[in-house]
mmCIF file of C-alpha atoms and ligand atoms in Angstrom:
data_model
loop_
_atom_site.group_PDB
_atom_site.id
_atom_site.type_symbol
_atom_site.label_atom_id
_atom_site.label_comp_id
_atom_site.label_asym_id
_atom_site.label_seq_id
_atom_site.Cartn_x
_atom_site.Cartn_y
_atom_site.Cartn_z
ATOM 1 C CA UNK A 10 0.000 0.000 0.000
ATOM 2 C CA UNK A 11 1.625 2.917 -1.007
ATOM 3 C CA UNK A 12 0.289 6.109 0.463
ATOM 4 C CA UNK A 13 3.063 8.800 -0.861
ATOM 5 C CA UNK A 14 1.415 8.761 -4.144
ATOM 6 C CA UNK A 15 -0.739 11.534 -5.179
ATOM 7 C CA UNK A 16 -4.349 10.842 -4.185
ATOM 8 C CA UNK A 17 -7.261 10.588 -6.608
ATOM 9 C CA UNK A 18 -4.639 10.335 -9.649
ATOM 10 C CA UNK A 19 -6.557 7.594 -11.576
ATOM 11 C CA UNK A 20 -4.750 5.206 -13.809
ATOM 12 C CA UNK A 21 -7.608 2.957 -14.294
ATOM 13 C CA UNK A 22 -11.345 3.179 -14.795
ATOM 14 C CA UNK A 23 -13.768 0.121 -15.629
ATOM 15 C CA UNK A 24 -16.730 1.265 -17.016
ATOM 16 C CA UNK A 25 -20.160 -1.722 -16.405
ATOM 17 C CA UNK A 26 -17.886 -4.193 -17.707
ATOM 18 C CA UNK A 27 -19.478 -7.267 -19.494
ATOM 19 C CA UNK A 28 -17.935 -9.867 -20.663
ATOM 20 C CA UNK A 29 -20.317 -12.484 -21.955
ATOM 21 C CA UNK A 30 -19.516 -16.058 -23.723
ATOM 22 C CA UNK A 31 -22.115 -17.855 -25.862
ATOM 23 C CA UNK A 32 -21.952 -21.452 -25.374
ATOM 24 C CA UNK A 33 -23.154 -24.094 -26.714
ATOM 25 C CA UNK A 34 -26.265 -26.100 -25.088
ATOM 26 C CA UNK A 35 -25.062 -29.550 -25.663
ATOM 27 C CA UNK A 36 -22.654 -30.774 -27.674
ATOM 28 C CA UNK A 37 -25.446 -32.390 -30.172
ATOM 29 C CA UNK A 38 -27.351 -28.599 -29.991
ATOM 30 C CA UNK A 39 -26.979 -25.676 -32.431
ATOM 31 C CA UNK A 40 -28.911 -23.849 -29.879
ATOM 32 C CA UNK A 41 -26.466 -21.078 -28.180
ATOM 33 C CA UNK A 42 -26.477 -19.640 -24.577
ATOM 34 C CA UNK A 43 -24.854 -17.377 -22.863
ATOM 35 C CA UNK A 44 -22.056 -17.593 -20.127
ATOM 36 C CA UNK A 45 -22.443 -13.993 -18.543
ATOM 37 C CA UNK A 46 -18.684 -14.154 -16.699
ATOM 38 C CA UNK A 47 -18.586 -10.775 -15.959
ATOM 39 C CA UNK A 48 -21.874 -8.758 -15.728
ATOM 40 C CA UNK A 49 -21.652 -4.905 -15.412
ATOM 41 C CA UNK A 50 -18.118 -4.480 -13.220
ATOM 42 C CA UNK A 51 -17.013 -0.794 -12.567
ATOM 43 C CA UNK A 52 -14.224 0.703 -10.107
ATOM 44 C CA UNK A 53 -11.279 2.463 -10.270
ATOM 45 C CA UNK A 54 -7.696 2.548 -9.185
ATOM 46 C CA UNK A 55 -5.564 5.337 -8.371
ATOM 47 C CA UNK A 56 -1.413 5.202 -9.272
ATOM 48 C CA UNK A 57 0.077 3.155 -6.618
ATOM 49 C CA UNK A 58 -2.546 2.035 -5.184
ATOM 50 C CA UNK A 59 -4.462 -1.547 -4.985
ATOM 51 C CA UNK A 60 -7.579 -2.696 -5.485
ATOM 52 C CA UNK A 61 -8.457 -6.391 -4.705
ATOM 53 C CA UNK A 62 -10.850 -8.410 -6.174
ATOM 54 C CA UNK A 63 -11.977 -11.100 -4.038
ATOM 55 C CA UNK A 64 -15.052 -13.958 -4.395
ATOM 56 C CA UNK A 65 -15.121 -17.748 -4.563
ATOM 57 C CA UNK A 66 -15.810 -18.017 -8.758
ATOM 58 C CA UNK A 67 -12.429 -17.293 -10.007
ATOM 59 C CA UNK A 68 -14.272 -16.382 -13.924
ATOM 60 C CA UNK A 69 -15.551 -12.697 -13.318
ATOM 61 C CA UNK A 70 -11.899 -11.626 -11.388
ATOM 62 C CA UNK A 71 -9.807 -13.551 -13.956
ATOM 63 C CA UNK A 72 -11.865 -12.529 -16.899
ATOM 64 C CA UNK A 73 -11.902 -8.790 -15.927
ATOM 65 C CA UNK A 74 -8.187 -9.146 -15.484
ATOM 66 C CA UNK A 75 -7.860 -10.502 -19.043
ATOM 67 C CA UNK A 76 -10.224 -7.299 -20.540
ATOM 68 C CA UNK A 77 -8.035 -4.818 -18.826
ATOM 69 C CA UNK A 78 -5.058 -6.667 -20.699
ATOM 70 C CA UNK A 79 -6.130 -6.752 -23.622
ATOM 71 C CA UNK A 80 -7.064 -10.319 -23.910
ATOM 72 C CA UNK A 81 -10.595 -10.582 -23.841
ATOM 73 C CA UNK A 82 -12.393 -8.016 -26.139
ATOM 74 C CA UNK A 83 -15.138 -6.836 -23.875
ATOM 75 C CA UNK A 84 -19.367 -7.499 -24.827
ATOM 76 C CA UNK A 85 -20.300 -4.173 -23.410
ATOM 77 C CA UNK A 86 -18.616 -1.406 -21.304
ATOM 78 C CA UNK A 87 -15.240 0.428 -21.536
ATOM 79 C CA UNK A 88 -11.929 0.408 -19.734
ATOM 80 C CA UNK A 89 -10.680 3.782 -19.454
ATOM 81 C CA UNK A 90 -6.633 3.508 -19.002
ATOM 82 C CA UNK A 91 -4.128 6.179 -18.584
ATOM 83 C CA UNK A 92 -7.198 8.347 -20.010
ATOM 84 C CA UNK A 93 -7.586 6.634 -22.851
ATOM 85 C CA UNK A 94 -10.654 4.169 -23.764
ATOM 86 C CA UNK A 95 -8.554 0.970 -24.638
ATOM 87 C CA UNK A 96 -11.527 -0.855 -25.658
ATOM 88 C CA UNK A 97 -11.986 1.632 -29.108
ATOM 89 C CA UNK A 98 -8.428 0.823 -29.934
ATOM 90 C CA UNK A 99 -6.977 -0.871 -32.981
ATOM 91 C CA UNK A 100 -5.236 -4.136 -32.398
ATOM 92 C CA UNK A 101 -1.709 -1.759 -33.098
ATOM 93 C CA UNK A 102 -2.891 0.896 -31.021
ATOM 94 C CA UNK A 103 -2.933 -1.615 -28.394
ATOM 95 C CA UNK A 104 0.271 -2.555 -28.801
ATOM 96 C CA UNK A 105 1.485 0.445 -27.497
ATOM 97 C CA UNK A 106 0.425 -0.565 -24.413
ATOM 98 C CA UNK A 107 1.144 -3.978 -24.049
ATOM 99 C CA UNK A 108 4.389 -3.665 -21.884
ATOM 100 C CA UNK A 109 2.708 -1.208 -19.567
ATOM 101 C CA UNK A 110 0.435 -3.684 -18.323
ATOM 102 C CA UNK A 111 1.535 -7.254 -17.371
ATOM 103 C CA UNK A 112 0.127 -10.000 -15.521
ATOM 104 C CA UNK A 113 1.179 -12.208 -12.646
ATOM 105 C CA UNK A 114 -0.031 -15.822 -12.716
ATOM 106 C CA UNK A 115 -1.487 -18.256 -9.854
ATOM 107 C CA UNK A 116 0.655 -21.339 -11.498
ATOM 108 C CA UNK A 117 4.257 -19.984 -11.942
ATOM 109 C CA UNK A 118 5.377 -23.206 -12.892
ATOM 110 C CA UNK A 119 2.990 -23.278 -16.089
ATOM 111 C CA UNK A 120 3.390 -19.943 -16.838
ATOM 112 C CA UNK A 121 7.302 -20.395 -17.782
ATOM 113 C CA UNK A 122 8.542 -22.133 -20.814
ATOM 114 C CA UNK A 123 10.337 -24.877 -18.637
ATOM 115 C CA UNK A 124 13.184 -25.286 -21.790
ATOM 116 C CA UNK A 125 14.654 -22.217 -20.953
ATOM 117 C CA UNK A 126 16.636 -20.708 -17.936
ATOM 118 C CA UNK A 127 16.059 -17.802 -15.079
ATOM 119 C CA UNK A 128 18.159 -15.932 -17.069
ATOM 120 C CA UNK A 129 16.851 -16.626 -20.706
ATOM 121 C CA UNK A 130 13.172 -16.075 -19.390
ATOM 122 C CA UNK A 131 13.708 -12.599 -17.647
ATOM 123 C CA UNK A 132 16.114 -11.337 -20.817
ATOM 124 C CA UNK A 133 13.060 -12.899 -23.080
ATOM 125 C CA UNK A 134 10.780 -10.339 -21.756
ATOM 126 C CA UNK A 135 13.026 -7.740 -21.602
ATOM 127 C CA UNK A 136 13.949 -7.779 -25.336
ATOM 128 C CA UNK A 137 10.234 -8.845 -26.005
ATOM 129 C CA UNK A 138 8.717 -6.891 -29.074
ATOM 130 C CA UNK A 139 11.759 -5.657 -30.329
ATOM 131 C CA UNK A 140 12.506 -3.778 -26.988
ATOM 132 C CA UNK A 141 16.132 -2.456 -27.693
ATOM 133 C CA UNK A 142 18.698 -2.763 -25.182
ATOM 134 C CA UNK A 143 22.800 -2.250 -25.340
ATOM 135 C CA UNK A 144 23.922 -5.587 -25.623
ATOM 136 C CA UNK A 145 26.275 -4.872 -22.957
ATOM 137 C CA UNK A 146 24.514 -3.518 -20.244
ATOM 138 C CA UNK A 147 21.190 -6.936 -21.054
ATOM 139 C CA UNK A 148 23.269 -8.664 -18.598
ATOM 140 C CA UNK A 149 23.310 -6.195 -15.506
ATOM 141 C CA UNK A 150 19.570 -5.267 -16.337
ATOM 142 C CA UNK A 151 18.746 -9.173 -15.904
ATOM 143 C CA UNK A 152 20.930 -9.799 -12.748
ATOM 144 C CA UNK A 153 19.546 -6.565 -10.965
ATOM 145 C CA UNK A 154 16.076 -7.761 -12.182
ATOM 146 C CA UNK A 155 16.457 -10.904 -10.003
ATOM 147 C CA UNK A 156 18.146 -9.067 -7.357
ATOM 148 C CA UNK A 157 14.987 -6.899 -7.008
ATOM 149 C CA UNK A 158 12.822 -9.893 -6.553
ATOM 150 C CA UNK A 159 15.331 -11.238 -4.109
ATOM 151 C CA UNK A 160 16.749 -14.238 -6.056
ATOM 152 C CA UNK A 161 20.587 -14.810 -6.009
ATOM 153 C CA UNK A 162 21.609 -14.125 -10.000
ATOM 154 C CA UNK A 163 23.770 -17.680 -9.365
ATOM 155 C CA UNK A 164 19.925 -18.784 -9.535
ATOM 156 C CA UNK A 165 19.957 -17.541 -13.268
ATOM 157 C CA UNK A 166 20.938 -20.907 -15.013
ATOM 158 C CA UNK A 167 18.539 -23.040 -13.337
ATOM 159 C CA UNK A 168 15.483 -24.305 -14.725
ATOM 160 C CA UNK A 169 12.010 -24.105 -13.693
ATOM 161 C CA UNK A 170 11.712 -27.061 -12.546
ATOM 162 C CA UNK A 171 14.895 -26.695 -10.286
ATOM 163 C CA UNK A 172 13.321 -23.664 -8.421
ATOM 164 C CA UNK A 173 11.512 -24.062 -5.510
ATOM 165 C CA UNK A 174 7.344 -22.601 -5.946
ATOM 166 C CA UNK A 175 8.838 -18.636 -3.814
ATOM 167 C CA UNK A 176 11.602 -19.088 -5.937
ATOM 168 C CA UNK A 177 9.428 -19.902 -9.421
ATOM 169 C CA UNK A 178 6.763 -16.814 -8.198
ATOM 170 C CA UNK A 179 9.487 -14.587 -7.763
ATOM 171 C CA UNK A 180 11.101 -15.620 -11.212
ATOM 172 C CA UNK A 181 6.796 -14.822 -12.493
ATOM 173 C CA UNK A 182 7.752 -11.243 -11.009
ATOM 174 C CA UNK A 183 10.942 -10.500 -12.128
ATOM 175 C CA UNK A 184 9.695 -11.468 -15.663
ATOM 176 C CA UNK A 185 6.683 -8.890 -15.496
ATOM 177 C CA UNK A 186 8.983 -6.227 -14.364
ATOM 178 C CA UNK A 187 11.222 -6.393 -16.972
ATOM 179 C CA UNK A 188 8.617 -4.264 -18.969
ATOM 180 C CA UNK A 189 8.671 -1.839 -16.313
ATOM 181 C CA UNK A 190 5.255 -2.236 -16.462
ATOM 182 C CA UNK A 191 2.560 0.293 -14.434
ATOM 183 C CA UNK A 192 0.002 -1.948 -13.869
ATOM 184 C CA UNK A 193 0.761 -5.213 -12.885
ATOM 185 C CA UNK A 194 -2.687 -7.898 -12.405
ATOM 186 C CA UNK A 195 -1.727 -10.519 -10.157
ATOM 187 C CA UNK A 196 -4.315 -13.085 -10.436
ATOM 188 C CA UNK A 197 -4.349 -15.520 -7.190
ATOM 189 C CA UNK A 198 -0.190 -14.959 -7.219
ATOM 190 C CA UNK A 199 0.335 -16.542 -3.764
ATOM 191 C CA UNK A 200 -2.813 -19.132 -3.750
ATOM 192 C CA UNK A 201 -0.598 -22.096 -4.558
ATOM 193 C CA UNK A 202 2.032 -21.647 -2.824
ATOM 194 C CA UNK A 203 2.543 -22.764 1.019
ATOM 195 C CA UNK A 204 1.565 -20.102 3.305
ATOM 196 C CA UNK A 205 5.117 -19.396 4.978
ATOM 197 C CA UNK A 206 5.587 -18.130 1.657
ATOM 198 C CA UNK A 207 2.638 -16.136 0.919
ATOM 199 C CA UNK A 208 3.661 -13.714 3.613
ATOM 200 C CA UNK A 209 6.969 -12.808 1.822
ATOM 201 C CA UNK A 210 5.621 -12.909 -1.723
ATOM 202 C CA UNK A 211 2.707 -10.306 -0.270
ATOM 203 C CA UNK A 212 6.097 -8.016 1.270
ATOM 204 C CA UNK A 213 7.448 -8.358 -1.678
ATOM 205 C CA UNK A 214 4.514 -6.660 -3.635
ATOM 206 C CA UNK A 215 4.848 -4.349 -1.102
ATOM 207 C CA UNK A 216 8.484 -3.448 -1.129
ATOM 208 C CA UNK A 217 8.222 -3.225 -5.070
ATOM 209 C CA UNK A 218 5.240 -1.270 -5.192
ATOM 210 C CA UNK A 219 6.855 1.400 -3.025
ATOM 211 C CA UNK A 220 10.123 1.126 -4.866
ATOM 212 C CA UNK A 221 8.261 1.342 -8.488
ATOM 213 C CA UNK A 222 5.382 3.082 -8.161
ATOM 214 C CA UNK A 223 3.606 0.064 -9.401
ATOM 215 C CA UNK A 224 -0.136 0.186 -9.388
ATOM 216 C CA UNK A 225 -2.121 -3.482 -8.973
ATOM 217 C CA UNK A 226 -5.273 -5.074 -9.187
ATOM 218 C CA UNK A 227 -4.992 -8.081 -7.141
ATOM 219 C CA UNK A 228 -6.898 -11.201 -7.287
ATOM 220 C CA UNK A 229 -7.963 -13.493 -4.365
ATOM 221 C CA UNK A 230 -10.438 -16.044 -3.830
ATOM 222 C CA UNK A 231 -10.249 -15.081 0.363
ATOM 223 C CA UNK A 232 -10.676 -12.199 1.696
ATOM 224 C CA UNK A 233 -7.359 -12.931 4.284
ATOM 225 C CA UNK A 234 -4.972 -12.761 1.402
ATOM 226 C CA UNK A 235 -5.692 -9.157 -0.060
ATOM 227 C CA UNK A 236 -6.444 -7.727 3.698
ATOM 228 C CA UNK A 237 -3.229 -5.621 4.417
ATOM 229 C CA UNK A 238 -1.682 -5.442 0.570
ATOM 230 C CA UNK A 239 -5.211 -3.421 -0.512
ATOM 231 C CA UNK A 240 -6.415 0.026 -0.447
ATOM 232 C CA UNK A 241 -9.568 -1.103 -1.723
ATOM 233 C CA UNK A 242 -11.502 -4.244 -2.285
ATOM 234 C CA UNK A 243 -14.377 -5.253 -4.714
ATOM 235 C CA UNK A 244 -16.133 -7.931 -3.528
ATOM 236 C CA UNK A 245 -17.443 -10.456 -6.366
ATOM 237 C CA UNK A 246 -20.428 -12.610 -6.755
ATOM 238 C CA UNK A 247 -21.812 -14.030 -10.199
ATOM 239 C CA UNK A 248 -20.483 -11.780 -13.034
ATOM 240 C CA UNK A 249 -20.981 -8.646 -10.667
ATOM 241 C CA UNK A 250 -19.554 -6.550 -7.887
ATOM 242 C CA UNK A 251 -21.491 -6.548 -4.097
ATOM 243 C CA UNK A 252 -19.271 -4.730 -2.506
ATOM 244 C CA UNK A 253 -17.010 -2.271 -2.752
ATOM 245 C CA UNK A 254 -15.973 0.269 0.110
ATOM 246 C CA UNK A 255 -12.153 0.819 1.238
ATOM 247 C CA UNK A 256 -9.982 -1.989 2.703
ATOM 248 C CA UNK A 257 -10.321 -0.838 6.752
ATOM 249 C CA UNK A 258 -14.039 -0.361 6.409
ATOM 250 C CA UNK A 259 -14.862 -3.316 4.662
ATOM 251 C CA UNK A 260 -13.268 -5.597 7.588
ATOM 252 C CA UNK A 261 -14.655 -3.114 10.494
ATOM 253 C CA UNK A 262 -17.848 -2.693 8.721
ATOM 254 C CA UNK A 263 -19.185 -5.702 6.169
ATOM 255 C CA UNK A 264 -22.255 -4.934 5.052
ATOM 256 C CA UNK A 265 -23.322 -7.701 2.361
ATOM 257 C CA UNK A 266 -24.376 -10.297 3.685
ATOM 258 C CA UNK A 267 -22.103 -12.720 1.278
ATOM 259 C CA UNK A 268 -18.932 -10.205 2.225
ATOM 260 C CA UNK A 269 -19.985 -11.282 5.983
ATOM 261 C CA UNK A 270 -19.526 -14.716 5.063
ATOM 262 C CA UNK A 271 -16.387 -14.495 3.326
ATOM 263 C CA UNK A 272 -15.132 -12.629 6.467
ATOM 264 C CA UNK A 273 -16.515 -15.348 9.404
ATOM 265 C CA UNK A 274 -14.918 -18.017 7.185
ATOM 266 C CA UNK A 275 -10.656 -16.181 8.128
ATOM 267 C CA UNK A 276 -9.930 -18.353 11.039
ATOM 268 C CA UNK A 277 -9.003 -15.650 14.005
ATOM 269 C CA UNK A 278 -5.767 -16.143 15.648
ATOM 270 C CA UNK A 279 -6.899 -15.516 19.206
ATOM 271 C CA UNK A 280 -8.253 -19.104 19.665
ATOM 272 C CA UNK A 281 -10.848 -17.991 22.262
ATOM 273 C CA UNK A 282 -12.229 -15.246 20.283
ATOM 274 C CA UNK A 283 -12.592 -17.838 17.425
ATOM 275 C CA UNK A 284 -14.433 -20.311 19.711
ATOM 276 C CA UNK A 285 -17.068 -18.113 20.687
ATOM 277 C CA UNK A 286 -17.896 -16.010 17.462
ATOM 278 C CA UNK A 287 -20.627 -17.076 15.328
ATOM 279 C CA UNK A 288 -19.686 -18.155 11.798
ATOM 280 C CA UNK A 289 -21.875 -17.842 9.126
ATOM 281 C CA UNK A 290 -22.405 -20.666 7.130
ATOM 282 C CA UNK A 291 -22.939 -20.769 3.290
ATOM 283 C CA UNK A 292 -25.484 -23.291 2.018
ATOM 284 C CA UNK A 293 -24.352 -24.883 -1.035
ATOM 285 C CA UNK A 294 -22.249 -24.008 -4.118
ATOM 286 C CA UNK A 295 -22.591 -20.882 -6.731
ATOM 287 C CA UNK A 296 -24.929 -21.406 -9.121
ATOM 288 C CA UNK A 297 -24.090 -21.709 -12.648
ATOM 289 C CA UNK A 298 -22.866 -18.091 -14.402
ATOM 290 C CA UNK A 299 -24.856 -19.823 -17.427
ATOM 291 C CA UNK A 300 -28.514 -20.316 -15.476
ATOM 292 C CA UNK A 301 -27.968 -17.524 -13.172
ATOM 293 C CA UNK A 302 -30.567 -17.034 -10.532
ATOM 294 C CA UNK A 303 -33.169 -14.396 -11.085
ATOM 295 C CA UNK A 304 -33.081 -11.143 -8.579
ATOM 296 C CA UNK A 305 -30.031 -11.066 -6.210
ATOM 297 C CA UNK A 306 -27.987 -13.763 -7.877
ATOM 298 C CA UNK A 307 -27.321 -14.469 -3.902
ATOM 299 C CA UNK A 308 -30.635 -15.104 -2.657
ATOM 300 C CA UNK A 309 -30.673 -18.880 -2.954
ATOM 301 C CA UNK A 310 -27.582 -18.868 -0.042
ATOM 302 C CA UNK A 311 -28.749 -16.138 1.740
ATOM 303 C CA UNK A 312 -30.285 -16.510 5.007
ATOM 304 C CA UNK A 313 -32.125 -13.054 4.964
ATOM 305 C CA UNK A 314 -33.825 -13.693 1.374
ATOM 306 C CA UNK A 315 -36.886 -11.895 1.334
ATOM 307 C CA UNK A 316 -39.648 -11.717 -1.316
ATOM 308 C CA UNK A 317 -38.091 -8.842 -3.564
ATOM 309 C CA UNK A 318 -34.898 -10.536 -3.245
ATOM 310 C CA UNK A 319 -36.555 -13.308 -5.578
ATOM 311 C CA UNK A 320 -37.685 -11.055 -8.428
ATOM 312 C CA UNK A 321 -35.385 -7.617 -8.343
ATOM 313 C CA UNK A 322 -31.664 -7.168 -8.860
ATOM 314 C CA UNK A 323 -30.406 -4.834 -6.011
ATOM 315 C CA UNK A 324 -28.555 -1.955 -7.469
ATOM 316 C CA UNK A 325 -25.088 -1.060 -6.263
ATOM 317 C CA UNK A 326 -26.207 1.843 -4.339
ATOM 318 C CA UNK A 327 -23.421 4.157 -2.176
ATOM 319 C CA UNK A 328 -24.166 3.588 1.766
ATOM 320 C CA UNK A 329 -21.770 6.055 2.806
ATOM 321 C CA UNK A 330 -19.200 7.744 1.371
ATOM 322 C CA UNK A 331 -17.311 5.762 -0.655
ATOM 323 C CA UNK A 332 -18.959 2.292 0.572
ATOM 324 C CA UNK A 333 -21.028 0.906 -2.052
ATOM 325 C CA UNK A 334 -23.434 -1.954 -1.692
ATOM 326 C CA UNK A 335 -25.753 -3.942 -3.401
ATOM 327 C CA UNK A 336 -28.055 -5.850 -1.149
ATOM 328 C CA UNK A 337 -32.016 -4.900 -0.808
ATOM 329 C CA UNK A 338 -31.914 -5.089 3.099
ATOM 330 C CA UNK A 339 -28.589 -3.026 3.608
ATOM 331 C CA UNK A 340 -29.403 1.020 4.370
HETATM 332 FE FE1 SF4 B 429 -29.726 -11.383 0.605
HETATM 333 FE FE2 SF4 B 429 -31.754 -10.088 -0.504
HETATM 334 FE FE3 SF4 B 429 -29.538 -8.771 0.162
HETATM 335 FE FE4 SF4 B 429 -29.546 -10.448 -1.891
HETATM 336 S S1 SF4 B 429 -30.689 -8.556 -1.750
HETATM 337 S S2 SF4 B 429 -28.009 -10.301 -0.328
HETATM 338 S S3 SF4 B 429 -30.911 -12.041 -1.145
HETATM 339 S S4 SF4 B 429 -30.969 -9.799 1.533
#
């Protein structure tokens, strides 16, 4: 969390994002449906800052990751970035702003080409799209790459495989930064790995952040992970956003009743604390994004469904300043 960095200085702005598939009804069916993955998203982030995007269905965080890259051409919406609308750009327009934006992957391990080295897979992405560097100085470029993501630059002939999962994550980093990117999505970077580790891959972000001005939208599926590395935090649910507020009055001050269940779920440290508090307990699995429910896509797991709840979307209406929710019962 960086807070020297000038306030309200958007770099990005997601416009009611939608990103819908059509899919087919059966394999033996002509008859198309639609897979709404991500349903009418906005927020913003401000340079340097972080939002995090947290719910259990990893489609509407990854696939809004992927439209702010450039990988998914959105349905509907726009993604305003730097100022500009990226969405109305030409494929070579784009391009321009490829190496500003990188991504950070939950599976280091199959994210890099496993036939080449530490070395060879940082200096790839450095030179990447014809990126011109004195041949002399690729070497010290790569080394102090690795040195920023606290790898030894001995580390640099070893293979993927010969890495431990820090070491591989670290490796993901190092590669992303070599674009000395501005906006970096890390999409469930620590989930896999063991959660010693997590704690110095979230420092890290941290530390570089600070050090590089770095912007991030970071993607969780628990509300634990993004807690201290956010400023703010969208909270997800079926294609759409039910929550969003800052990150210290979201934890002091949950108002959805799905964010409130995401929240009694983070095991407390203070063991008699935990043992009295009352968790609240989700009742079955998110439904389909293809046959979503109609109304509040919660209301089938929510234990204060109420008739309107069954027939009309809730809006995402501001609360208080700044602390926007959509639930029916929340004023
Ligand atoms: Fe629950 Fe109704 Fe609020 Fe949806 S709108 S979260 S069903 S109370």
């Amino acid at each position: 969390m960086n807070m020297t960095i000038e306030q309200n200085s958007v770099l990005l702005e997601v416009n009611n994002l939608k990103m819908h598939f059509p899919v087919s009804e059966s394999i033996f069916s002509k008859s198309k449906t639609v897979l709404k993955a991500v349903d009418g998203v906005s927020f913003t982030i401000n340079r340097g800052e972080t939002f995090g995007l947290v719910g259990e269905s990893g489609s509407v965080k990854t696939t809004t990751g992927k439209c702010i890259l450039g990988i998914h051409n959105p349905t509907d919406g726009n993604i305003i970035y730097n100022g500009i609308d990226i969405t109305k750009l030409s494929k070579n327009e784009a391009k321009k702003f490829l190496r500003e934006k990188q991504m950070i992957f939950q599976d280091p391990y199959g994210s890099l080409d496993p036939r080449r080295s530490a070395f060879t897979i940082v200096k790839d992405a450095i030179v990447a799209d014809g990126h011109k560097i004195p041949k002399g100085e690729l070497k010290d470029k790569v080394n102090s790459l690795l040195e920023l993501v606290e790898l030894d630059p001995v580390i640099g002939t070893r293979y993927p495989h010969e890495m431990s999962g820090g070491q591989r994550q670290r490796l993901g980093i190092a590669r992303a930064l070599a674009c000395d990117p501005k906006l970096i999505v890390c999409d469930e970077p620590v989930s896999a790995l063991d959660v010693s580790i997590q704690a110095q891959i979230i420092n890290l972000f941290e530390e570089l952040q600070e050090k590089m001005k770095l912007t991030y939208l970071f993607i969780a599926h628990d509300l634990a992970v993004v807690r201290h590395i956010s400023d703010y935090v969208g909270v997800t649910y079926l294609g759409k956003l039910v929550e969003v507020t800052d990150s210290r009055e979201l934890y002091k001050n949950p108002l959805h009743p799905y964010t409130k269940a995401l929240l009694s779920a983070i095991p407390l440290t203070n063991y008699e604390v935990e043992r009295k508090r009352n968790r609240i307990m989700l009742q079955g699995d998110i439904p389909s994004p293809i046959n979503t429910p109609t109304g509040c896509p919660f209301h089938p797991r929510c234990i204060y469904a109420r008739k309107e709840c069954l027939t009309c979307m809730p809006p995402l209406r501001e609360i208080s300043k700044g602390h926007k929710v959509a639930c029916h019962i929340v004023n």
